[in-house]
Short mmCIF file of C-alpha atoms and ligand atoms in Angstrom, two decimals:
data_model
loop_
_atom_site.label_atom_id
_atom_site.label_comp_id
_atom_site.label_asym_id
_atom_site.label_seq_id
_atom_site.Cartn_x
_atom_site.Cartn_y
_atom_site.Cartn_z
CA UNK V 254 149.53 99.92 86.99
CA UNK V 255 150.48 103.54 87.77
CA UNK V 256 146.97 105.14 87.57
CA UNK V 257 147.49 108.20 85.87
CA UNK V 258 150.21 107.58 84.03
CA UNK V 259 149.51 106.39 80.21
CA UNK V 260 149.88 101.92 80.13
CA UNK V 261 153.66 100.64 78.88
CA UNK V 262 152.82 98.20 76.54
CA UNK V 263 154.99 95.20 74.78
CA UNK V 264 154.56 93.72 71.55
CA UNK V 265 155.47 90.34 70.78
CA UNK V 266 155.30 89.55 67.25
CA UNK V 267 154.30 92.85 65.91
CA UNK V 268 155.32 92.40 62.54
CA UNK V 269 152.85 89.15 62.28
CA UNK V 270 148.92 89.70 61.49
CA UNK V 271 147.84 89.87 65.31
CA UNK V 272 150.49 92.33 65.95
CA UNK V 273 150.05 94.79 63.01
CA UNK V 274 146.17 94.91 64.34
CA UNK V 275 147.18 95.73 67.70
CA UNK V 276 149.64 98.94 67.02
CA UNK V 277 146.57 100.05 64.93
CA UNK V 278 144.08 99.98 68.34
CA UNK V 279 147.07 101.35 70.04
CA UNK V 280 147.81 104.04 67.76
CA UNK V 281 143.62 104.82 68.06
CA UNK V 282 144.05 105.67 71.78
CA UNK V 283 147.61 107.37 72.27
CA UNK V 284 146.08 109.01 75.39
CA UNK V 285 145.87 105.82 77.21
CA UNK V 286 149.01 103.38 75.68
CA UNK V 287 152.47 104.25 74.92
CA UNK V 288 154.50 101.61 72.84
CA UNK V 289 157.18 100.00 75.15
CA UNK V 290 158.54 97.49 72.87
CA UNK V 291 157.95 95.98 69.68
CA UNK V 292 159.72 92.71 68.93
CA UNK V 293 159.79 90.18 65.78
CA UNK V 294 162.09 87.15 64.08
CA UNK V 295 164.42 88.40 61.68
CA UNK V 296 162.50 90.56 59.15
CA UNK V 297 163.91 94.19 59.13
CA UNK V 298 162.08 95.19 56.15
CA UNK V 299 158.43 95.35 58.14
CA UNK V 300 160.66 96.16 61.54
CA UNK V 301 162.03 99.30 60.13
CA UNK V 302 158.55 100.40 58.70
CA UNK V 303 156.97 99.80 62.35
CA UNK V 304 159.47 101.47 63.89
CA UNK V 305 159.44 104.57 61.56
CA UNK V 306 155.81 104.93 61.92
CA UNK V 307 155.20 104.02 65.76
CA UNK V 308 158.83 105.09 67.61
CA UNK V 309 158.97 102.67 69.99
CA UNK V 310 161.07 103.01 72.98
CA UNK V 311 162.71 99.68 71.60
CA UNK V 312 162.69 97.11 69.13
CA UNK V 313 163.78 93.60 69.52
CA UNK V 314 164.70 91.30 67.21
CA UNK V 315 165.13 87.23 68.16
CA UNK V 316 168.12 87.24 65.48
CA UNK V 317 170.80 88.97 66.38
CA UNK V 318 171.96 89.43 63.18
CA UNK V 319 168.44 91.11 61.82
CA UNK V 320 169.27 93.86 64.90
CA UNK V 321 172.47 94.84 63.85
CA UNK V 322 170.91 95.40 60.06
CA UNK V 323 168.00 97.21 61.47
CA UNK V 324 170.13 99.81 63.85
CA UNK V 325 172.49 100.01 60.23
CA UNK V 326 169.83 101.44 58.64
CA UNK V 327 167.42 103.54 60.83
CA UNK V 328 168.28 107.06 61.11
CA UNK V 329 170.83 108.54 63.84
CA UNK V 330 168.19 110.67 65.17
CA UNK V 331 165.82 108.05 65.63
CA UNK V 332 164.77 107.63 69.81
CA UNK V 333 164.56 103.91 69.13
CA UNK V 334 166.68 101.73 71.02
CA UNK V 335 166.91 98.70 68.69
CA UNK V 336 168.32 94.92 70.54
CA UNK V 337 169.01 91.54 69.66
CA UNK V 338 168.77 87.92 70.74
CA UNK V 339 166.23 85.57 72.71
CA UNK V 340 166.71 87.08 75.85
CA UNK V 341 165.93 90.60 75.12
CA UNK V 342 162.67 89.41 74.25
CA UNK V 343 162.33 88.08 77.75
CA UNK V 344 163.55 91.05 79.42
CA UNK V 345 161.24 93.12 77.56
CA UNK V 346 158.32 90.99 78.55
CA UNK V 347 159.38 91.35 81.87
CA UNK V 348 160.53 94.73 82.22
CA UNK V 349 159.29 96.62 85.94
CA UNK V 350 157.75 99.47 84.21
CA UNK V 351 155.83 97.42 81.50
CA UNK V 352 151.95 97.27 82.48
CA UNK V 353 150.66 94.93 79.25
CA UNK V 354 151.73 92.20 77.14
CA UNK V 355 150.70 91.26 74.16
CA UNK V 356 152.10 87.31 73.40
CA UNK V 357 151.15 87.00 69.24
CA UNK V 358 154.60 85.12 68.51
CA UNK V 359 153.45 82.40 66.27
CA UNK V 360 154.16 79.12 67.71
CA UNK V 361 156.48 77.09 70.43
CA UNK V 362 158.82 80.09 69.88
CA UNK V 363 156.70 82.49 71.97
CA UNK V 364 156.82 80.08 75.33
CA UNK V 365 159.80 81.63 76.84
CA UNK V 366 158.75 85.44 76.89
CA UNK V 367 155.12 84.94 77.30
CA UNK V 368 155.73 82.38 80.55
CA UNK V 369 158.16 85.83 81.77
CA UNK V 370 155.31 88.23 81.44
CA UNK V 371 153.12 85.95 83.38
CA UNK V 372 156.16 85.01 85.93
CA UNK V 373 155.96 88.80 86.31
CA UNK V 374 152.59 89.40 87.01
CA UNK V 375 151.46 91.66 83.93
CA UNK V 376 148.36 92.26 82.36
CA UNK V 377 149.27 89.68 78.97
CA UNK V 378 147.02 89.44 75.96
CA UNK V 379 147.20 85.72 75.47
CA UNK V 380 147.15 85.46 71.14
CA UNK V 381 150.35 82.96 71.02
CA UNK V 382 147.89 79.81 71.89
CA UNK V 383 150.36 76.85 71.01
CA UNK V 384 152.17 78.45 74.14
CA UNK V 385 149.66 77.63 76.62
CA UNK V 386 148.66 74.65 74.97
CA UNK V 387 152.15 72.68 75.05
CA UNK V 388 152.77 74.47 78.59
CA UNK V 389 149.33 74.12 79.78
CA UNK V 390 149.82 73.27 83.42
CA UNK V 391 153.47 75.14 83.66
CA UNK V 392 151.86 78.10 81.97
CA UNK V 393 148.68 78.44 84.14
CA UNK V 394 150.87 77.98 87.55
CA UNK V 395 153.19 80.55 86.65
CA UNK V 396 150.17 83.06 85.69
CA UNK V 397 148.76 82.22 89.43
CA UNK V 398 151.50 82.51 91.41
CA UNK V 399 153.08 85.34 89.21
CA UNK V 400 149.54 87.47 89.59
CA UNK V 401 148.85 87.87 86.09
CA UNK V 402 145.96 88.82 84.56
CA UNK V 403 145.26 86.19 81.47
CA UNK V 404 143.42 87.87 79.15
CA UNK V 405 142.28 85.52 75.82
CA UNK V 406 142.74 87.32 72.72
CA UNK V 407 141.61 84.14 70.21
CA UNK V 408 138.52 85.32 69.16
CA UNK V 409 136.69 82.15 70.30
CA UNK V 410 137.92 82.66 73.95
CA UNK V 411 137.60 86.07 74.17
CA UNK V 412 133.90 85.70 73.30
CA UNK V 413 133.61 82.37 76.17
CA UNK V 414 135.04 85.35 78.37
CA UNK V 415 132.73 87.87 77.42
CA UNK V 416 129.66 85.26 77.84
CA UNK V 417 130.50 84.11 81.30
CA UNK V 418 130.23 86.43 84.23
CA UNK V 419 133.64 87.56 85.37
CA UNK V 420 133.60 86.95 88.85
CA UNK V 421 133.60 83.33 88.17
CA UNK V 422 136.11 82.66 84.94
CA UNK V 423 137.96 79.58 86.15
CA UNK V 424 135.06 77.71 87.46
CA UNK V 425 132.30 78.55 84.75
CA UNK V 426 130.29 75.53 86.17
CA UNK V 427 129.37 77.57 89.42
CA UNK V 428 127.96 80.50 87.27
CA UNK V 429 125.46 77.62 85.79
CA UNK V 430 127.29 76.68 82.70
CA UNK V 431 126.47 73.77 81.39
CA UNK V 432 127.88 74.20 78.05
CA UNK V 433 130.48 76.00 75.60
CA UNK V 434 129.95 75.89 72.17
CA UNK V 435 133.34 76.63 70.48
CA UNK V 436 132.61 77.89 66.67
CA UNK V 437 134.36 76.80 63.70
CA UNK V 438 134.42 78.79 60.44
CA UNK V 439 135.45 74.96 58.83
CA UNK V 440 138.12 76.52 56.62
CA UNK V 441 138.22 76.85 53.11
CA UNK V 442 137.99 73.06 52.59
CA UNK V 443 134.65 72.58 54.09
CA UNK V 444 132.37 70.57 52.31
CA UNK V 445 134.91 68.42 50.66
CA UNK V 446 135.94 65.06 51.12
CA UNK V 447 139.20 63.74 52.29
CA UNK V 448 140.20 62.10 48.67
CA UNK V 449 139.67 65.53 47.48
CA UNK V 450 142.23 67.51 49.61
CA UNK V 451 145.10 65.19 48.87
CA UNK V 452 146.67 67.74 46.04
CA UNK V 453 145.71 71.04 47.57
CA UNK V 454 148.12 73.78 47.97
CA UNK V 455 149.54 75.81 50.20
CA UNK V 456 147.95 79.07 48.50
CA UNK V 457 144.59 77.40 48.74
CA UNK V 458 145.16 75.93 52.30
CA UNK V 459 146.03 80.03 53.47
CA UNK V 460 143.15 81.82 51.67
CA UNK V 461 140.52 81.64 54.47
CA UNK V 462 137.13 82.73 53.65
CA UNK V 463 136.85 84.78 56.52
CA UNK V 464 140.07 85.98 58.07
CA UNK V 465 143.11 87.12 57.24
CA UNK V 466 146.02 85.55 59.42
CA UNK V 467 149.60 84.44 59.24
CA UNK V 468 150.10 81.33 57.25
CA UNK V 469 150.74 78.58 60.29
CA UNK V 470 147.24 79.52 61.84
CA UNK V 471 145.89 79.63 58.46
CA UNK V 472 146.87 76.08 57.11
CA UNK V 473 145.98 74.91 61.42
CA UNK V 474 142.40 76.57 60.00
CA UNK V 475 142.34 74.41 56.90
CA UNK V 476 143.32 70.67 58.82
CA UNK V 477 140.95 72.40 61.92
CA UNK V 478 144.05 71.16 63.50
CA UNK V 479 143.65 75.14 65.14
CA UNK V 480 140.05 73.62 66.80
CA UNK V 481 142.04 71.23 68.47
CA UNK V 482 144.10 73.45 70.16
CA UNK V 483 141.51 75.71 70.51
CA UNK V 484 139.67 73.13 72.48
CA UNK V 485 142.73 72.83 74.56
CA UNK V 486 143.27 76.31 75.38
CA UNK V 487 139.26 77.08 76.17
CA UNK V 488 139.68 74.02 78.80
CA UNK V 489 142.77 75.41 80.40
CA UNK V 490 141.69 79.33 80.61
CA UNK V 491 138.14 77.85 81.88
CA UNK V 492 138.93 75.21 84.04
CA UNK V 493 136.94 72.37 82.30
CA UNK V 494 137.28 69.30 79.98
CA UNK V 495 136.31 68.11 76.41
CA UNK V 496 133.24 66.99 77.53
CA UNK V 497 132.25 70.52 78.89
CA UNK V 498 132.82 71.86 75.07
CA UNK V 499 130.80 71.12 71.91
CA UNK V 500 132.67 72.05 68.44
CA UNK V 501 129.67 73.71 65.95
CA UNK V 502 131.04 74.51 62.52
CA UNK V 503 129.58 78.10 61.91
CA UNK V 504 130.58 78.98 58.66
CA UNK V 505 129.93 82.87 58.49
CA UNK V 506 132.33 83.40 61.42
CA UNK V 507 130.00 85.81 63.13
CA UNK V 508 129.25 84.28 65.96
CA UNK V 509 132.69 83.97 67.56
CA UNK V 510 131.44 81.08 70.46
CA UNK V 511 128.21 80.34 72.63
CA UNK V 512 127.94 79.30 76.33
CA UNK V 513 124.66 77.34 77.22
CA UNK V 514 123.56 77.81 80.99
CA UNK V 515 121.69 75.49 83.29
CA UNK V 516 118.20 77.41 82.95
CA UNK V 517 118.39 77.28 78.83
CA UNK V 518 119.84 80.66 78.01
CA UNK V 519 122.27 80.70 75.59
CA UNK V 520 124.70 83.92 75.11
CA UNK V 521 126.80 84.60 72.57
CA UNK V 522 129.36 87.12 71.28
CA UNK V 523 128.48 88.55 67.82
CA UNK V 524 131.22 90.79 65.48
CA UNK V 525 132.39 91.03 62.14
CA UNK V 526 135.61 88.78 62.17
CA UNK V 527 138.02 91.40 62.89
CA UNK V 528 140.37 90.57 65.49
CA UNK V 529 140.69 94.18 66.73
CA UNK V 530 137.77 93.74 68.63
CA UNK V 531 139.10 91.31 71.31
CA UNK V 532 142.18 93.07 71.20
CA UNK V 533 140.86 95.89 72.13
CA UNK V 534 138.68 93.85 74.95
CA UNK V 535 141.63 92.60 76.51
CA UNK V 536 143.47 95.92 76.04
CA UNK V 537 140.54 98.09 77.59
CA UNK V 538 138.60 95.25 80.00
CA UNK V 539 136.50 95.57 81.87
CA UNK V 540 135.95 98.92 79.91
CA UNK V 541 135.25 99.15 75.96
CA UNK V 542 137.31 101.05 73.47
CA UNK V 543 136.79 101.90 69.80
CA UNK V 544 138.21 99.54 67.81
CA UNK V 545 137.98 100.89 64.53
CA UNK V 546 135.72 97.78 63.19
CA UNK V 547 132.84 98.38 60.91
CA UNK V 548 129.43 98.24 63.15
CA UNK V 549 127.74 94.16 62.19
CA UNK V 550 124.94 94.53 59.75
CA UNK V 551 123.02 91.38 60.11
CA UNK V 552 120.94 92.18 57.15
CA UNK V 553 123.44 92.17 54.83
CA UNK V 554 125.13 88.78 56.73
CA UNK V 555 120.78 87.72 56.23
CA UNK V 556 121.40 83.70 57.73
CA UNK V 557 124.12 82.51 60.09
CA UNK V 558 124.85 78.64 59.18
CA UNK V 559 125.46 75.42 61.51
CA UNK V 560 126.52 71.70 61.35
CA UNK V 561 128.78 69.66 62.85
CA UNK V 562 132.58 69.15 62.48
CA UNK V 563 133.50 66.49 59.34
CA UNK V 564 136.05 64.63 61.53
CA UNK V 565 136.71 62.01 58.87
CA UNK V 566 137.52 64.77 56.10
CA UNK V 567 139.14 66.78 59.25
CA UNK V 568 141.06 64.68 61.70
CA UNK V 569 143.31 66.50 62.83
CA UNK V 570 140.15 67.55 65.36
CA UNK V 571 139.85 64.22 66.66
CA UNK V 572 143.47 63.55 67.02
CA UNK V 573 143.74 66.71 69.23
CA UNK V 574 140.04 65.43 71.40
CA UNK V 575 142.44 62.29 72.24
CA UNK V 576 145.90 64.15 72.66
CA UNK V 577 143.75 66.25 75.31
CA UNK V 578 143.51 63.37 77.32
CA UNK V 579 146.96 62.02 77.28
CA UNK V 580 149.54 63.49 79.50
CA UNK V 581 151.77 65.45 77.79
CA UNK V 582 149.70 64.30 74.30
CA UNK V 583 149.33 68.56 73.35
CA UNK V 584 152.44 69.11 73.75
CA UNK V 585 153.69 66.35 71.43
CA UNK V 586 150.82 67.19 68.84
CA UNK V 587 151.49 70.82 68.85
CA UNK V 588 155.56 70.08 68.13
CA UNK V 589 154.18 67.70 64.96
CA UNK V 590 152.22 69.70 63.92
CA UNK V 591 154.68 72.71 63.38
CA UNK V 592 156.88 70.77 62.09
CA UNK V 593 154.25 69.34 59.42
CA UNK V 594 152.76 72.35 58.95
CA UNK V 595 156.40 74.14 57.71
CA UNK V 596 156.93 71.11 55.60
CA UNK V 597 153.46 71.06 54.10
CA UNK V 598 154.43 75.42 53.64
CA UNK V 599 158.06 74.28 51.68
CA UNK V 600 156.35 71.74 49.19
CA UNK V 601 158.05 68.85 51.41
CA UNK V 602 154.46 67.18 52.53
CA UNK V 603 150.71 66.67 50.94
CA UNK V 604 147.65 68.31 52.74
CA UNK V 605 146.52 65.20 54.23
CA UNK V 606 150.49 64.14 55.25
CA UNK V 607 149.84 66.84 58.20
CA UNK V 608 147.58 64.46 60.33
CA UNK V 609 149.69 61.46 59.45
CA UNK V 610 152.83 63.18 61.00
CA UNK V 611 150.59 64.20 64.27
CA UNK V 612 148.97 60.68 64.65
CA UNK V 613 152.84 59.01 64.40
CA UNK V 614 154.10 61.29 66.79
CA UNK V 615 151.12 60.68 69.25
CA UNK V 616 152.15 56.88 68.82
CA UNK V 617 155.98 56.85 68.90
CA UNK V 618 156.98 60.08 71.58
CA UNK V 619 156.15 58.36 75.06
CA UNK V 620 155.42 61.29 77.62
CA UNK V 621 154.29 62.42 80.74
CA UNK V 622 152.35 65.60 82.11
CA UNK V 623 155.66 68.14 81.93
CA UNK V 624 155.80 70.07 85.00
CA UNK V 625 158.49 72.15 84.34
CA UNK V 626 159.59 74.79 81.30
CA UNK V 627 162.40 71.94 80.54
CA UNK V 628 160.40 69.23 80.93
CA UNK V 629 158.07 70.32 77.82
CA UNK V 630 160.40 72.03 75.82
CA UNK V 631 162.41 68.54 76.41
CA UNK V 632 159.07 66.45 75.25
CA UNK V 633 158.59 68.88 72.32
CA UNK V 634 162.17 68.42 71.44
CA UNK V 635 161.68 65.14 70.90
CA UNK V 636 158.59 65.20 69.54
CA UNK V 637 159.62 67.13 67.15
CA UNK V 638 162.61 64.87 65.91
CA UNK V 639 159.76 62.14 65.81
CA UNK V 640 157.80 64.28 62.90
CA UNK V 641 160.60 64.96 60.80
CA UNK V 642 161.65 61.68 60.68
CA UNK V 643 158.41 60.77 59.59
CA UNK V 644 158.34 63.07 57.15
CA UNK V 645 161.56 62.17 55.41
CA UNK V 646 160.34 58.20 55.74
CA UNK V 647 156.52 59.54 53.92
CA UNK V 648 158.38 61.01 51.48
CA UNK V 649 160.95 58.26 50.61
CA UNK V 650 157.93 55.85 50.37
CA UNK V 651 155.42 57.69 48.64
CA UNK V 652 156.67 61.13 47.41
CA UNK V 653 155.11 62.98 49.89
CA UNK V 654 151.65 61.52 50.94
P1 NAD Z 194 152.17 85.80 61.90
O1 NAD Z 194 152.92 84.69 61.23
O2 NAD Z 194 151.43 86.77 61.05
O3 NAD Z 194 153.18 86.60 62.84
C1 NAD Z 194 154.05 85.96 63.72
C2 NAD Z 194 154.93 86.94 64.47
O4 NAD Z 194 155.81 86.15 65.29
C3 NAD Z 194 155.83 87.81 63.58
O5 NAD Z 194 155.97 89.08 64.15
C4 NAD Z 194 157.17 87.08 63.62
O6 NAD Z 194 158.29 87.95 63.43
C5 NAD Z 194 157.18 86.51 65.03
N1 NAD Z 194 157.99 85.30 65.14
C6 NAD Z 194 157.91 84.19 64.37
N2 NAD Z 194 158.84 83.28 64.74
C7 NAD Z 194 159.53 83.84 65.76
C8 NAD Z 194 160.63 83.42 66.56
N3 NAD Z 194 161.21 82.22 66.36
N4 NAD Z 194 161.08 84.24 67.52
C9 NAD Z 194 160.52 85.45 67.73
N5 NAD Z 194 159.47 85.92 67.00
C10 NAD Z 194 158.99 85.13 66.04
O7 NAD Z 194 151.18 85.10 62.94
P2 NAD Z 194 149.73 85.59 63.43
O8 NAD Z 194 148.69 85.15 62.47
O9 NAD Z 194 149.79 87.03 63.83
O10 NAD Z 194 149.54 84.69 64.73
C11 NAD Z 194 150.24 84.95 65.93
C12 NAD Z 194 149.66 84.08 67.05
O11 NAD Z 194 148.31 84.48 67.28
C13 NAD Z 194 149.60 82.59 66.70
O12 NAD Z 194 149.87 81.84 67.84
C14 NAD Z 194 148.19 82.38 66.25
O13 NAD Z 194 147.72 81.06 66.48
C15 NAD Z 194 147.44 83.37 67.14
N6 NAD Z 194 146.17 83.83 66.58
C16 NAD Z 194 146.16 84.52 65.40
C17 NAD Z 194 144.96 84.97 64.86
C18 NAD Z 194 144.93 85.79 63.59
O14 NAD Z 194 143.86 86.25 63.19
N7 NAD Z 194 146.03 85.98 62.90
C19 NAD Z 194 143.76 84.68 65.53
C20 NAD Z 194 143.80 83.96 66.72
C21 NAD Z 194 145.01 83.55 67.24
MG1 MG Z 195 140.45 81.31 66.99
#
């Protein structure tokens, strides 16, 4: 980073909900960022309002097509350069003179440019989890030997990264861990049984008590499909296994994860559920910014909740504890699961058709740990010709599941 100079920062996604929250911590210290790029899929609409408002130095858009309609109709004197195409997200990630990345693509889609910025050694806010978890060991090399600095923007993580001393992230255990608990909020089905979320709908699978988010996470929320990878992400960004991590349903979402040491101490990171506060962590760290989050009243919040995860109602959980184990097994899971989760979005599967999808794909795609970027996008290309055929088969025999 040039020290004086304000930070060049890239946003991936910044149409989606992660990205929206991050221009507005941006925008709240102009003295420190400058917006580099701004990059999303196709929808001009939100692109041109984002660009209006922020003046990037560019906006991307993956379709090429949605780039040509966006530099159609923004205004000749605008000082926005506006491109098109995969690879300009890439180079934009990548750019010399970009300091930070922020990766909150939704989804597989976001491996390619989030792998470049940490190929390239930047500073990259790590929101796009289903990249890391289908790339695990390919995305965690590439961050060594690139020199990036990984910096986890779930919620969940960032509070494991806030609990454990810095100094030793990647080997918590010789800081005295002995424990991560990994919170839950349970979704907005918890409490019910699995015969009761057979006919639920996509509107009720994306209203989450607590958070606002895009859809995909959303409905991952509702299966706790998202705890899964969760699970997987906290044991590659901390160097330990499933057995190192307890899931606790919490349902007030407060307390965004735990980490129980050796001696019986047991810290935790508390905040309204806002996800401007761990962007603005990983923006600021090891410093704090204002974030513009309302300061936690705990008397108003008066009881913070626990119990364990219903992995019978829920088990999509317990299909990710055993992908974890399998080589390649989260790579082939997270492929299904997209795949189910868009059909389940479209009216094309049931609620409870999601884990059946994952759990035939875990059976039928035969893998091995990738260990190159074509290896697993090759094992989630085939993984994810496994789910749709299952899906078309579910819905030939039973309507749907
Ligand atoms: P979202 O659906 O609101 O936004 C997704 C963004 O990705 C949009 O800007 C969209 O244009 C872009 N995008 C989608 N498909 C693309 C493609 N094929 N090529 C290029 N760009 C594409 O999603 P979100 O809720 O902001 O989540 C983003 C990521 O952050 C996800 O991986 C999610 O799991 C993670 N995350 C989100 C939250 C949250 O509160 N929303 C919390 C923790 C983690
Ligand atoms: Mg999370």
């Amino acid at each position: 980073m040039r020290a004086t100079e304000l930070q060049q920062v890239v946003v991936l996604g910044a149409t989606g909900s992660i990205g929206l929250s991050t221009l507005d911590v941006l925008n709240r210290h102009t003295d420190r960022f400058a917006l580099h790029t701004i990059t999303a899929h196709r929808s001009v609409k939100k692109m041109l309002e984002l660009v209006l408002t922020y003046q990037p130095v560019q906006a991307v858009m993956a379709c090429p097509n949605a780039a040509e309609e966006l530099a159609s109709q923004l205004p000749s004197e605008s000082p926005t350069r506006v491109i098109g195409g995969a690879q300009a997200l890439i180079d934009a990630a990548s750019a010399a003179d970009v300091d930070i990345v922020m990766a909150a693509i939704v989804g597989f889609a976001g491996l390619r440019p989030t792998l470049a910025a940490a190929e390239h050694g930047k500073r990259l806010l790590l929101a796009n989890k289903e990249a890391l978890v289908s790339a695990g060991r390919v995305f965690m090399e590439a961050t060594r030997t690139g020199g990036a600095t990984l910096l986890p923007i779930d919620s969940e993580h960032n509070a494991m990264f806030q609990c454990i001393p810095a100094n030793t992230q990647g080997r918590p255990q010789s800081a005295g861990v002995e424990k991560i608990l990994l919170t839950a909020s349970g979704g907005p089905f918890r409490g019910r049984r699995r015969m009761e979320l057979v006919n639920v709908t996509p509107e009720e699978a994306c209203a989450h008590p607590n958070w606002s988010m895009g859809r995909k996470i959303s409905v991952d929320s509702a299966t706790l499909l998202n705890k899964g990878l969760e699970l997987a992400e906290a044991c590659w960004l901390f160097d330990c296994t499933p057995n190192d991590i307890d899931v606790v349903v919490h349902p007030q979402s407060i307390i965004h994860s735990l980490v129980r040491y050796d001696d019986g101490s047991v810290l935790a990171q508390l905040g309204n559920p806002d996800m401007r506060t761990p962007i603005a962590y990983g923006l600021s760290w090891p410093e704090r910014i204002e974030a513009g989050v309302s300061p936690l009243d705990l008397v108003s919040v008066a009881k913070l909740d626990f119990e364990a995860p219903d992995l019978d109602a829920f088990p999509c959980l317990r299909l990710a504890q055993e992908a974890i184990t399998q080589p390649g097994g989260m790579c082939v899971l997270n492929a299904a699961n997209e795949i189910a989760v868009a059909a389940f979005l479209e009216g094309e599967l049931g609620f409870t058709g999601i884990d059946n999808v994952i759990a035939h794909a875990l059976e039928s795609v035969s893998s091995s740990e990738p260990e190159s970027l074509e290896a697993v996008e090759n094992l989630d290309g085939r993984a994810r010709v496994c789910a749709q055929e299952r899906i078309h088969q579910l819905a030939r025999d039973t309507g749907g599941v």
